[in-house]
PDB file of C-alpha atoms in Angstrom:
ATOM      1  CA  MET A   1     159.868 197.010 252.754  1.00 54.00           C
ATOM      2  CA  LYS A   2     156.924 199.405 252.117  1.00 56.00           C
ATOM      3  CA  TYR A   3     158.986 202.312 252.528  1.00 48.00           C
ATOM      4  CA  ILE A   4     161.863 201.298 250.057  1.00 50.00           C
ATOM      5  CA  ILE A   5     159.162 200.914 247.585  1.00 47.00           C
ATOM      6  CA  ILE A   6     157.804 204.665 248.289  1.00 46.00           C
ATOM      7  CA  ILE A   7     161.409 205.940 248.309  1.00 46.00           C
ATOM      8  CA  THR A   8     162.051 204.554 244.896  1.00 45.00           C
ATOM      9  CA  PHE A   9     158.943 205.675 243.687  1.00 45.00           C
ATOM     10  CA  LEU A  10     159.117 209.092 245.079  1.00 43.00           C
ATOM     11  CA  THR A  11     163.067 209.112 243.610  1.00 46.00           C
ATOM     12  CA  THR A  12     161.641 208.179 240.024  1.00 46.00           C
ATOM     13  CA  LEU A  13     158.980 210.704 240.196  1.00 46.00           C
ATOM     14  CA  LEU A  14     161.117 213.211 240.950  1.00 47.00           C
ATOM     15  CA  GLY A  15     163.954 212.230 238.470  1.00 48.00           C
ATOM     16  CA  SER A  16     161.407 211.997 235.760  1.00 46.00           C
ATOM     17  CA  ASN A  17     159.980 215.728 236.541  1.00 46.00           C
ATOM     18  CA  SER A  18     163.218 217.433 236.469  1.00 43.00           C
ATOM     19  CA  ILE A  19     164.240 215.486 232.933  1.00 44.00           C
ATOM     20  CA  ASP A  20     160.798 217.031 231.498  1.00 53.00           C
ATOM     21  CA  ARG A  21     162.061 220.702 233.210  1.00 54.00           C
ATOM     22  CA  ASN A  22     165.215 220.145 231.478  1.00 74.00           C
ATOM     23  CA  VAL A  23     163.803 219.052 227.722  1.00 87.00           C
ATOM     24  CA  VAL A  24     160.769 221.507 228.018  1.00 96.00           C
ATOM     25  CA  LYS A  25     161.190 225.434 228.437  1.00 97.00           C
ATOM     26  CA  VAL A  26     158.302 227.784 228.955  1.00 97.00           C
ATOM     27  CA  LEU A  27     158.797 230.755 226.932  1.00 97.00           C
ATOM     28  CA  SER A  28     157.167 234.003 227.154  1.00 97.00           C
ATOM     29  CA  SER A  29     155.422 235.534 223.862  1.00 97.00           C
ATOM     30  CA  GLU A  30     158.306 237.978 223.551  1.00 97.00           C
ATOM     31  CA  GLU A  31     161.243 235.094 223.966  1.00 97.00           C
ATOM     32  CA  PHE A  32     158.792 232.912 221.511  1.00 97.00           C
ATOM     33  CA  LYS A  33     158.476 235.635 218.931  1.00 96.00           C
ATOM     34  CA  THR A  34     162.456 236.232 219.202  1.00 96.00           C
ATOM     35  CA  GLN A  35     163.024 232.650 218.686  1.00 96.00           C
ATOM     36  CA  ILE A  36     160.844 232.068 215.846  1.00 96.00           C
ATOM     37  CA  GLU A  37     160.963 235.358 213.681  1.00 93.00           C
ATOM     38  CA  ASN A  38     162.828 234.452 210.690  1.00 85.00           C
ATOM     39  CA  LYS A  39     163.705 231.276 211.417  1.00 88.00           C
ATOM     40  CA  SER A  40     162.878 227.880 209.644  1.00 90.00           C
ATOM     41  CA  VAL A  41     161.768 226.074 213.191  1.00 95.00           C
ATOM     42  CA  GLN A  42     159.058 222.911 213.900  1.00 98.00           C
ATOM     43  CA  LEU A  43     156.415 225.624 214.833  1.00 98.00           C
ATOM     44  CA  ILE A  44     153.698 223.468 215.713  1.00 98.00           C
ATOM     45  CA  ASP A  45     150.014 224.708 216.701  1.00 98.00           C
ATOM     46  CA  VAL A  46     148.150 221.835 218.831  1.00 98.00           C
ATOM     47  CA  ARG A  47     144.958 223.349 218.995  1.00 98.00           C
ATOM     48  CA  THR A  48     141.916 221.965 216.731  1.00 98.00           C
ATOM     49  CA  PRO A  49     141.682 222.668 213.157  1.00 98.00           C
ATOM     50  CA  LYS A  50     138.967 224.960 213.543  1.00 98.00           C
ATOM     51  CA  GLU A  51     140.825 226.484 215.971  1.00 98.00           C
ATOM     52  CA  PHE A  52     143.753 226.975 213.874  1.00 98.00           C
ATOM     53  CA  GLN A  53     141.856 228.323 210.888  1.00 98.00           C
ATOM     54  CA  SER A  54     140.534 231.292 212.780  1.00 97.00           C
ATOM     55  CA  GLY A  55     144.073 232.303 213.429  1.00 96.00           C
ATOM     56  CA  HIS A  56     147.429 230.918 213.809  1.00 97.00           C
ATOM     57  CA  ILE A  57     150.923 232.153 214.069  1.00 96.00           C
ATOM     58  CA  SER A  58     152.467 232.486 210.811  1.00 95.00           C
ATOM     59  CA  GLY A  59     154.426 229.590 209.553  1.00 95.00           C
ATOM     60  CA  ALA A  60     152.851 227.040 212.204  1.00 97.00           C
ATOM     61  CA  GLU A  61     151.547 223.674 211.422  1.00 98.00           C
ATOM     62  CA  ASN A  62     148.351 222.483 212.903  1.00 98.00           C
ATOM     63  CA  ILE A  63     148.646 219.026 214.997  1.00 98.00           C
ATOM     64  CA  ASP A  64     145.549 218.642 216.912  1.00 98.00           C
ATOM     65  CA  PHE A  65     146.376 217.333 220.408  1.00 98.00           C
ATOM     66  CA  TYR A  66     142.974 215.368 220.313  1.00 98.00           C
ATOM     67  CA  SER A  67     143.697 213.799 217.312  1.00 97.00           C
ATOM     68  CA  ASP A  68     144.400 209.845 216.990  1.00 97.00           C
ATOM     69  CA  LYS A  69     147.015 210.605 214.774  1.00 97.00           C
ATOM     70  CA  PHE A  70     148.957 213.129 217.415  1.00 98.00           C
ATOM     71  CA  ALA A  71     151.908 210.958 217.792  1.00 97.00           C
ATOM     72  CA  PHE A  72     152.099 209.852 214.273  1.00 98.00           C
ATOM     73  CA  GLU A  73     152.015 213.241 213.077  1.00 98.00           C
ATOM     74  CA  PHE A  74     154.856 214.448 215.731  1.00 97.00           C
ATOM     75  CA  ASN A  75     157.035 211.325 214.724  1.00 97.00           C
ATOM     76  CA  LYS A  76     157.236 212.827 211.369  1.00 97.00           C
ATOM     77  CA  LEU A  77     159.286 215.635 212.853  1.00 97.00           C
ATOM     78  CA  ASP A  78     162.933 216.058 213.568  1.00 97.00           C
ATOM     79  CA  LYS A  79     163.345 214.867 217.508  1.00 96.00           C
ATOM     80  CA  ASP A  80     166.772 216.170 217.102  1.00 93.00           C
ATOM     81  CA  LYS A  81     165.729 219.812 216.277  1.00 95.00           C
ATOM     82  CA  ALA A  82     163.861 222.245 218.464  1.00 96.00           C
ATOM     83  CA  VAL A  83     160.174 222.344 218.452  1.00 98.00           C
ATOM     84  CA  TYR A  84     158.116 224.984 219.271  1.00 98.00           C
ATOM     85  CA  VAL A  85     154.345 224.260 220.465  1.00 98.00           C
ATOM     86  CA  TYR A  86     151.491 226.515 221.468  1.00 98.00           C
ATOM     87  CA  CYS A  87     148.020 226.057 222.171  1.00 98.00           C
ATOM     88  CA  ARG A  88     144.788 228.623 223.114  1.00 98.00           C
ATOM     89  CA  SER A  89     145.866 229.372 226.358  1.00 97.00           C
ATOM     90  CA  GLY A  90     148.714 227.027 227.691  1.00 96.00           C
ATOM     91  CA  SER A  91     147.298 224.224 228.768  1.00 97.00           C
ATOM     92  CA  ARG A  92     146.936 221.776 225.791  1.00 98.00           C
ATOM     93  CA  SER A  93     150.741 223.074 225.101  1.00 98.00           C
ATOM     94  CA  ASN A  94     151.818 222.052 228.533  1.00 97.00           C
ATOM     95  CA  LYS A  95     150.227 218.354 227.901  1.00 97.00           C
ATOM     96  CA  ALA A  96     151.637 218.012 224.465  1.00 98.00           C
ATOM     97  CA  SER A  97     154.990 219.003 225.570  1.00 97.00           C
ATOM     98  CA  LYS A  98     154.675 215.954 228.090  1.00 96.00           C
ATOM     99  CA  LYS A  99     154.045 213.643 225.396  1.00 97.00           C
ATOM    100  CA  LEU A 100     156.481 214.810 223.391  1.00 97.00           C
ATOM    101  CA  VAL A 101     159.459 214.181 225.878  1.00 97.00           C
ATOM    102  CA  GLU A 102     157.914 210.835 225.900  1.00 96.00           C
ATOM    103  CA  LEU A 103     158.384 210.658 221.775  1.00 96.00           C
ATOM    104  CA  GLY A 104     161.755 211.504 222.328  1.00 96.00           C
ATOM    105  CA  PHE A 105     161.906 215.042 221.330  1.00 97.00           C
ATOM    106  CA  ILE A 106     164.895 216.596 223.579  1.00 95.00           C
ATOM    107  CA  GLU A 107     164.385 220.285 222.840  1.00 96.00           C
ATOM    108  CA  ILE A 108     160.954 221.444 223.232  1.00 98.00           C
ATOM    109  CA  TYR A 109     159.756 225.159 223.901  1.00 98.00           C
ATOM    110  CA  ASP A 110     156.138 226.240 225.090  1.00 98.00           C
ATOM    111  CA  LEU A 111     154.546 229.345 224.593  1.00 98.00           C
ATOM    112  CA  LYS A 112     153.526 230.485 228.188  1.00 97.00           C
ATOM    113  CA  GLY A 113     149.516 231.455 227.950  1.00 97.00           C
ATOM    114  CA  GLY A 114     149.297 230.381 224.422  1.00 97.00           C
ATOM    115  CA  PHE A 115     147.979 231.755 221.375  1.00 97.00           C
ATOM    116  CA  LEU A 116     146.012 234.301 223.534  1.00 96.00           C
ATOM    117  CA  ASN A 117     148.893 235.806 224.977  1.00 94.00           C
ATOM    118  CA  TYR A 118     151.186 235.986 221.965  1.00 94.00           C
ATOM    119  CA  ASN A 119     149.217 239.112 220.360  1.00 76.00           C
TER     120      ASN A 119
END
């Protein structure tokens, strides 16, 4: 009985990770720039407002990963349209991407290395 529970748990865990990989794509700074340049995209900076004010990618909207309104603000966006996320170094945007999968977003692009890697 224990083995069945463990196998079921592992299958579920591995299956959900493969779904995340299919929905979330981590892009190099060059790929990210190419996909957002001169296009109307949902570009979201998940850093704090202070970090955002110190510099951000042109056209980005700020939705703070640490804010209590994170899910509320993301739920205002179109879940059927691609969303591009970034943070300072890539850690928060990775966590944010996982939350976006849970919120029902189907196409998520995460900037590898974050804003530090973008310029």
